[in-house]
Every structure is written in structure tokens, then in C-alpha cells.
């Protein structure tokens, strides 16, 4: 069974940091492009970041560039999202998603291209 599990969410003050993890089971994460998405109440799901299967290429939404960093440890079957300088508008449920056999350029694959998703982890940024 292919499964993705996010963790690391929580509540922080503006300017704080969190590190999210996405752990895969049932498949080898090293063969897959991984994307991070988020959805806040009343808003559509937003693509946050993505990383190539090797980790050699990363992309970020303009809203998080310079603050978030995506990385992966294929030996641990895990992808991370380091979130720094958090803002209240970063409050959302964060999801990771995976798919294989995909290539992309300057933009991440859109949500419909990912068949497998985690359950999400809540991030709350408030004072």
C-alpha cells in the first residue's frame, strides 16, 4: 500500500519556524517527484513547493520563496519542508503528494498530476 504521512505541524508565533516531514511507505520515494500543497479555510488549495526525484531541482511558490526550503533524504524515504519566518497567512493544512514519471520546468506539477496524497498536518501561525 502506497502511503504518505505528514508530520511536524503545530502552532507558532509570527517569525517562527517549523519543519514538516513527509514519510513514504509502500514505495521508494527516490523515484518520485514530491510536492507540498496547503489549503487555508476559505481558500483553494495552493501549490507550495516541489522537488525532483534526485533532489537536484526545487521550485517554490512566490509567496514562500526565501522562507521555505524543500529537501529530501531518499535513504530515509522522507521529504522535508523547512518553514522559516512564518506569517499568519501561512496558516493552513499542509499536504505532501507524490508521483512518478513526470518532468517539469520552471513551475511545479499541478495538483491533478499527483495521484497519491498524505492526510495533511495543521500549521497555525498567530500571536
mmCIF file of N, CA and C in Angstrom, residues 34-119:
data_model
loop_
_atom_site.group_PDB
_atom_site.id
_atom_site.type_symbol
_atom_site.label_atom_id
_atom_site.label_comp_id
_atom_site.label_asym_id
_atom_site.label_seq_id
_atom_site.Cartn_x
_atom_site.Cartn_y
_atom_site.Cartn_z
ATOM 1 N N UNK A 34 8.022 14.977 -5.534
ATOM 2 C CA UNK A 34 7.215 15.261 -4.358
ATOM 3 C C UNK A 34 6.810 16.736 -4.362
ATOM 4 N N UNK A 35 5.549 16.977 -4.106
ATOM 5 C CA UNK A 35 5.052 18.334 -3.980
ATOM 6 C C UNK A 35 4.454 18.578 -2.609
ATOM 7 N N UNK A 36 4.567 19.811 -2.154
ATOM 8 C CA UNK A 36 3.883 20.270 -0.950
ATOM 9 C C UNK A 36 2.792 21.249 -1.361
ATOM 10 N N UNK A 37 1.621 21.064 -0.791
ATOM 11 C CA UNK A 37 0.479 21.928 -1.026
ATOM 12 C C UNK A 37 -0.086 22.367 0.314
ATOM 13 N N UNK A 38 -0.874 23.422 0.289
ATOM 14 C CA UNK A 38 -1.542 23.858 1.508
ATOM 15 C C UNK A 38 -2.926 24.387 1.173
ATOM 16 N N UNK A 39 -3.795 24.318 2.159
ATOM 17 C CA UNK A 39 -5.142 24.833 1.995
ATOM 18 C C UNK A 39 -5.583 25.493 3.290
ATOM 19 N N UNK A 40 -5.911 26.768 3.193
ATOM 20 C CA UNK A 40 -6.400 27.534 4.319
ATOM 21 C C UNK A 40 -7.918 27.617 4.249
ATOM 22 N N UNK A 41 -8.571 27.843 5.382
ATOM 23 C CA UNK A 41 -10.031 27.974 5.372
ATOM 24 C C UNK A 41 -10.487 29.052 4.399
ATOM 25 N N UNK A 42 -11.450 28.707 3.568
ATOM 26 C CA UNK A 42 -11.999 29.648 2.619
ATOM 27 C C UNK A 42 -11.160 29.887 1.382
ATOM 28 N N UNK A 43 -10.056 29.172 1.237
ATOM 29 C CA UNK A 43 -9.189 29.349 0.088
ATOM 30 C C UNK A 43 -9.002 28.033 -0.659
ATOM 31 N N UNK A 44 -8.628 28.152 -1.921
ATOM 32 C CA UNK A 44 -8.341 26.977 -2.718
ATOM 33 C C UNK A 44 -6.982 26.400 -2.344
ATOM 34 N N UNK A 45 -6.794 25.145 -2.667
ATOM 35 C CA UNK A 45 -5.510 24.511 -2.438
ATOM 36 C C UNK A 45 -4.431 25.205 -3.257
ATOM 37 N N UNK A 46 -3.295 25.440 -2.630
ATOM 38 C CA UNK A 46 -2.206 26.184 -3.224
ATOM 39 C C UNK A 46 -0.947 25.327 -3.268
ATOM 40 N N UNK A 47 -0.304 25.300 -4.413
ATOM 41 C CA UNK A 47 0.991 24.645 -4.505
ATOM 42 C C UNK A 47 2.056 25.465 -3.809
ATOM 43 N N UNK A 48 2.852 24.822 -2.980
ATOM 44 C CA UNK A 48 3.872 25.495 -2.178
ATOM 45 C C UNK A 48 5.265 25.266 -2.743
ATOM 46 N N UNK A 49 5.599 24.010 -3.013
ATOM 47 C CA UNK A 49 6.949 23.665 -3.423
ATOM 48 C C UNK A 49 6.957 22.278 -4.028
ATOM 49 N N UNK A 50 8.003 21.979 -4.764
ATOM 50 C CA UNK A 50 8.184 20.633 -5.280
ATOM 51 C C UNK A 50 9.670 20.350 -5.426
ATOM 52 N N UNK A 51 9.989 19.060 -5.491
ATOM 53 C CA UNK A 51 11.375 18.641 -5.575
ATOM 54 C C UNK A 51 11.470 17.437 -6.498
ATOM 55 N N UNK A 52 12.501 17.421 -7.310
ATOM 56 C CA UNK A 52 12.694 16.325 -8.243
ATOM 57 C C UNK A 52 13.080 15.052 -7.506
ATOM 58 N N UNK A 53 13.021 13.940 -8.209
ATOM 59 C CA UNK A 53 13.281 12.656 -7.571
ATOM 60 C C UNK A 53 14.680 12.568 -6.975
ATOM 61 N N UNK A 54 15.644 13.180 -7.621
ATOM 62 C CA UNK A 54 17.013 13.165 -7.122
ATOM 63 C C UNK A 54 17.276 14.237 -6.074
ATOM 64 N N UNK A 55 16.389 15.209 -5.979
ATOM 65 C CA UNK A 55 16.623 16.347 -5.121
ATOM 66 C C UNK A 55 17.408 17.461 -5.780
ATOM 67 N N UNK A 56 17.755 17.283 -7.037
ATOM 68 C CA UNK A 56 18.584 18.256 -7.714
ATOM 69 C C UNK A 56 17.872 19.511 -8.163
ATOM 70 N N UNK A 57 16.558 19.457 -8.258
ATOM 71 C CA UNK A 57 15.776 20.606 -8.695
ATOM 72 C C UNK A 57 14.667 20.872 -7.701
ATOM 73 N N UNK A 58 14.503 22.127 -7.340
ATOM 74 C CA UNK A 58 13.437 22.538 -6.433
ATOM 75 C C UNK A 58 12.741 23.763 -6.991
ATOM 76 N N UNK A 59 11.469 23.908 -6.650
ATOM 77 C CA UNK A 59 10.677 25.046 -7.070
ATOM 78 C C UNK A 59 9.812 25.502 -5.909
ATOM 79 N N UNK A 60 9.495 26.795 -5.909
ATOM 80 C CA UNK A 60 8.726 27.383 -4.824
ATOM 81 C C UNK A 60 7.707 28.366 -5.360
ATOM 82 N N UNK A 61 6.572 28.425 -4.691
ATOM 83 C CA UNK A 61 5.625 29.480 -4.970
ATOM 84 C C UNK A 61 6.224 30.818 -4.561
ATOM 85 N N UNK A 62 5.842 31.870 -5.270
ATOM 86 C CA UNK A 62 6.374 33.187 -4.948
ATOM 87 C C UNK A 62 6.101 33.582 -3.497
ATOM 88 N N UNK A 63 4.994 33.124 -2.957
ATOM 89 C CA UNK A 63 4.613 33.505 -1.612
ATOM 90 C C UNK A 63 5.541 32.951 -0.531
ATOM 91 N N UNK A 64 6.334 31.936 -0.860
ATOM 92 C CA UNK A 64 7.199 31.319 0.144
ATOM 93 C C UNK A 64 8.674 31.371 -0.218
ATOM 94 N N UNK A 65 9.015 31.882 -1.375
ATOM 95 C CA UNK A 65 10.417 31.955 -1.781
ATOM 96 C C UNK A 65 11.235 32.739 -0.763
ATOM 97 N N UNK A 66 12.390 32.202 -0.443
ATOM 98 C CA UNK A 66 13.262 32.836 0.524
ATOM 99 C C UNK A 66 12.955 32.488 1.961
ATOM 100 N N UNK A 67 11.819 31.860 2.213
ATOM 101 C CA UNK A 67 11.428 31.495 3.570
ATOM 102 C C UNK A 67 11.337 29.988 3.779
ATOM 103 N N UNK A 68 10.910 29.265 2.749
ATOM 104 C CA UNK A 68 10.737 27.814 2.842
ATOM 105 C C UNK A 68 11.831 27.111 2.045
ATOM 106 N N UNK A 69 12.225 25.935 2.510
ATOM 107 C CA UNK A 69 13.203 25.115 1.819
ATOM 108 C C UNK A 69 12.729 23.672 1.794
ATOM 109 N N UNK A 70 12.661 23.102 0.611
ATOM 110 C CA UNK A 70 12.299 21.700 0.461
ATOM 111 C C UNK A 70 13.567 20.879 0.270
ATOM 112 N N UNK A 71 13.593 19.707 0.850
ATOM 113 C CA UNK A 71 14.732 18.810 0.712
ATOM 114 C C UNK A 71 14.248 17.376 0.849
ATOM 115 N N UNK A 72 15.118 16.443 0.521
ATOM 116 C CA UNK A 72 14.733 15.043 0.654
ATOM 117 C C UNK A 72 15.915 14.203 1.078
ATOM 118 N N UNK A 73 15.607 13.141 1.786
ATOM 119 C CA UNK A 73 16.574 12.131 2.173
ATOM 120 C C UNK A 73 16.017 10.815 1.671
ATOM 121 N N UNK A 74 16.429 10.429 0.484
ATOM 122 C CA UNK A 74 15.851 9.248 -0.131
ATOM 123 C C UNK A 74 16.177 7.972 0.647
ATOM 124 N N UNK A 75 17.304 7.952 1.329
ATOM 125 C CA UNK A 75 17.643 6.792 2.146
ATOM 126 C C UNK A 75 16.643 6.592 3.274
ATOM 127 N N UNK A 76 16.049 7.682 3.748
ATOM 128 C CA UNK A 76 15.040 7.612 4.798
ATOM 129 C C UNK A 76 13.623 7.669 4.251
ATOM 130 N N UNK A 77 13.491 7.721 2.931
ATOM 131 C CA UNK A 77 12.183 7.793 2.295
ATOM 132 C C UNK A 77 11.379 8.987 2.807
ATOM 133 N N UNK A 78 12.047 10.112 2.965
ATOM 134 C CA UNK A 78 11.443 11.273 3.603
ATOM 135 C C UNK A 78 11.754 12.543 2.824
ATOM 136 N N UNK A 79 10.758 13.411 2.729
ATOM 137 C CA UNK A 79 10.904 14.757 2.190
ATOM 138 C C UNK A 79 10.564 15.742 3.293
ATOM 139 N N UNK A 80 11.296 16.836 3.343
ATOM 140 C CA UNK A 80 11.120 17.833 4.380
ATOM 141 C C UNK A 80 10.711 19.172 3.776
ATOM 142 N N UNK A 81 10.028 19.951 4.570
ATOM 143 C CA UNK A 81 9.747 21.337 4.232
ATOM 144 C C UNK A 81 10.110 22.186 5.445
ATOM 145 N N UNK A 82 11.241 22.864 5.361
ATOM 146 C CA UNK A 82 11.661 23.778 6.414
ATOM 147 C C UNK A 82 10.995 25.123 6.178
ATOM 148 N N UNK A 83 10.261 25.596 7.151
ATOM 149 C CA UNK A 83 9.496 26.825 7.034
ATOM 150 C C UNK A 83 10.017 27.823 8.057
ATOM 151 N N UNK A 84 10.592 28.903 7.579
ATOM 152 C CA UNK A 84 11.126 29.957 8.425
ATOM 153 C C UNK A 84 10.353 31.249 8.203
ATOM 154 N N UNK A 85 10.525 32.174 9.121
ATOM 155 C CA UNK A 85 9.871 33.484 9.024
ATOM 156 C C UNK A 85 8.384 33.341 8.734
ATOM 157 N N UNK A 86 7.749 32.491 9.480
ATOM 158 C CA UNK A 86 6.346 32.190 9.222
ATOM 159 C C UNK A 86 5.454 33.401 9.462
ATOM 160 N N UNK A 87 4.437 33.494 8.634
ATOM 161 C CA UNK A 87 3.474 34.581 8.675
ATOM 162 C C UNK A 87 2.083 34.027 8.953
ATOM 163 N N UNK A 88 1.187 34.849 9.475
ATOM 164 C CA UNK A 88 -0.181 34.354 9.689
ATOM 165 C C UNK A 88 -0.817 33.782 8.432
ATOM 166 N N UNK A 89 -0.508 34.341 7.277
ATOM 167 C CA UNK A 89 -1.081 33.835 6.044
ATOM 168 C C UNK A 89 -0.549 32.465 5.642
ATOM 169 N N UNK A 90 0.462 31.964 6.342
ATOM 170 C CA UNK A 90 0.926 30.600 6.124
ATOM 171 C C UNK A 90 0.058 29.571 6.837
ATOM 172 N N UNK A 91 -0.859 30.018 7.654
ATOM 173 C CA UNK A 91 -1.741 29.106 8.369
ATOM 174 C C UNK A 91 -2.563 28.294 7.379
ATOM 175 N N UNK A 92 -2.489 26.987 7.491
ATOM 176 C CA UNK A 92 -3.169 26.099 6.554
ATOM 177 C C UNK A 92 -2.914 24.663 6.962
ATOM 178 N N UNK A 93 -3.635 23.767 6.329
ATOM 179 C CA UNK A 93 -3.278 22.366 6.372
ATOM 180 C C UNK A 93 -2.310 22.108 5.232
ATOM 181 N N UNK A 94 -1.197 21.482 5.550
ATOM 182 C CA UNK A 94 -0.156 21.209 4.569
ATOM 183 C C UNK A 94 -0.170 19.738 4.188
ATOM 184 N N UNK A 95 -0.121 19.486 2.891
ATOM 185 C CA UNK A 95 -0.171 18.140 2.343
ATOM 186 C C UNK A 95 1.061 17.879 1.490
ATOM 187 N N UNK A 96 1.555 16.656 1.528
ATOM 188 C CA UNK A 96 2.535 16.239 0.546
ATOM 189 C C UNK A 96 1.885 15.280 -0.435
ATOM 190 N N UNK A 97 2.429 15.253 -1.632
ATOM 191 C CA UNK A 97 1.901 14.422 -2.695
ATOM 192 C C UNK A 97 3.050 13.886 -3.533
ATOM 193 N N UNK A 98 2.836 12.751 -4.175
ATOM 194 C CA UNK A 98 3.896 12.082 -4.914
ATOM 195 C C UNK A 98 3.396 11.540 -6.245
ATOM 196 N N UNK A 99 4.271 11.594 -7.223
ATOM 197 C CA UNK A 99 4.001 10.899 -8.478
ATOM 198 C C UNK A 99 5.319 10.589 -9.183
ATOM 199 N N UNK A 100 5.291 9.557 -9.983
ATOM 200 C CA UNK A 100 6.457 9.199 -10.766
ATOM 201 C C UNK A 100 6.242 9.537 -12.231
ATOM 202 N N UNK A 101 7.300 9.372 -13.002
ATOM 203 C CA UNK A 101 7.263 9.570 -14.449
ATOM 204 C C UNK A 101 6.702 10.934 -14.822
ATOM 205 N N UNK A 102 7.259 11.953 -14.243
ATOM 206 C CA UNK A 102 6.859 13.309 -14.564
ATOM 207 C C UNK A 102 8.102 14.179 -14.664
ATOM 208 N N UNK A 103 8.075 15.078 -15.609
ATOM 209 C CA UNK A 103 9.104 16.096 -15.741
ATOM 210 C C UNK A 103 8.430 17.459 -15.744
ATOM 211 N N UNK A 104 9.162 18.464 -15.336
ATOM 212 C CA UNK A 104 8.614 19.802 -15.282
ATOM 213 C C UNK A 104 9.736 20.815 -15.435
ATOM 214 N N UNK A 105 9.350 22.016 -15.752
ATOM 215 C CA UNK A 105 10.323 23.083 -15.937
ATOM 216 C C UNK A 105 10.343 24.046 -14.780
ATOM 217 N N UNK A 106 10.007 25.296 -15.058
ATOM 218 C CA UNK A 106 10.094 26.332 -14.038
ATOM 219 C C UNK A 106 8.957 26.285 -13.029
ATOM 220 N N UNK A 107 7.865 25.601 -13.379
ATOM 221 C CA UNK A 107 6.717 25.506 -12.494
ATOM 222 C C UNK A 107 6.537 24.077 -12.017
ATOM 223 N N UNK A 108 6.035 23.923 -10.809
ATOM 224 C CA UNK A 108 5.757 22.599 -10.273
ATOM 225 C C UNK A 108 4.594 21.953 -11.006
ATOM 226 N N UNK A 109 4.541 20.624 -10.990
ATOM 227 C CA UNK A 109 3.331 19.965 -11.485
ATOM 228 C C UNK A 109 2.111 20.427 -10.701
ATOM 229 N N UNK A 110 0.990 20.533 -11.386
ATOM 230 C CA UNK A 110 -0.233 20.936 -10.721
ATOM 231 C C UNK A 110 -0.811 19.780 -9.912
ATOM 232 N N UNK A 111 -1.755 20.104 -9.042
ATOM 233 C CA UNK A 111 -2.262 19.121 -8.097
ATOM 234 C C UNK A 111 -2.825 17.885 -8.784
ATOM 235 N N UNK A 112 -3.477 18.071 -9.923
ATOM 236 C CA UNK A 112 -4.120 16.934 -10.593
ATOM 237 C C UNK A 112 -3.128 15.894 -11.062
ATOM 238 N N UNK A 113 -1.866 16.264 -11.174
ATOM 239 C CA UNK A 113 -0.859 15.334 -11.644
ATOM 240 C C UNK A 113 -0.391 14.372 -10.558
ATOM 241 N N UNK A 114 -0.765 14.612 -9.322
ATOM 242 C CA UNK A 114 -0.327 13.776 -8.204
ATOM 243 C C UNK A 114 -1.427 12.802 -7.804
ATOM 244 N N UNK A 115 -1.213 11.509 -7.983
ATOM 245 C CA UNK A 115 -2.254 10.544 -7.590
ATOM 246 C C UNK A 115 -2.262 10.194 -6.113
ATOM 247 N N UNK A 116 -1.161 10.413 -5.410
ATOM 248 C CA UNK A 116 -1.033 9.953 -4.034
ATOM 249 C C UNK A 116 -0.778 11.128 -3.104
ATOM 250 N N UNK A 117 -1.555 11.177 -2.025
ATOM 251 C CA UNK A 117 -1.534 12.295 -1.085
ATOM 252 C C UNK A 117 -1.490 11.814 0.351
ATOM 253 N N UNK A 118 -0.877 12.619 1.199
ATOM 254 C CA UNK A 118 -0.944 12.380 2.624
ATOM 255 C C UNK A 118 -2.216 12.947 3.220
ATOM 256 N N UNK A 119 -2.350 12.770 4.522
ATOM 257 C CA UNK A 119 -3.562 13.197 5.217
ATOM 258 C C UNK A 119 -3.527 14.658 5.643
#
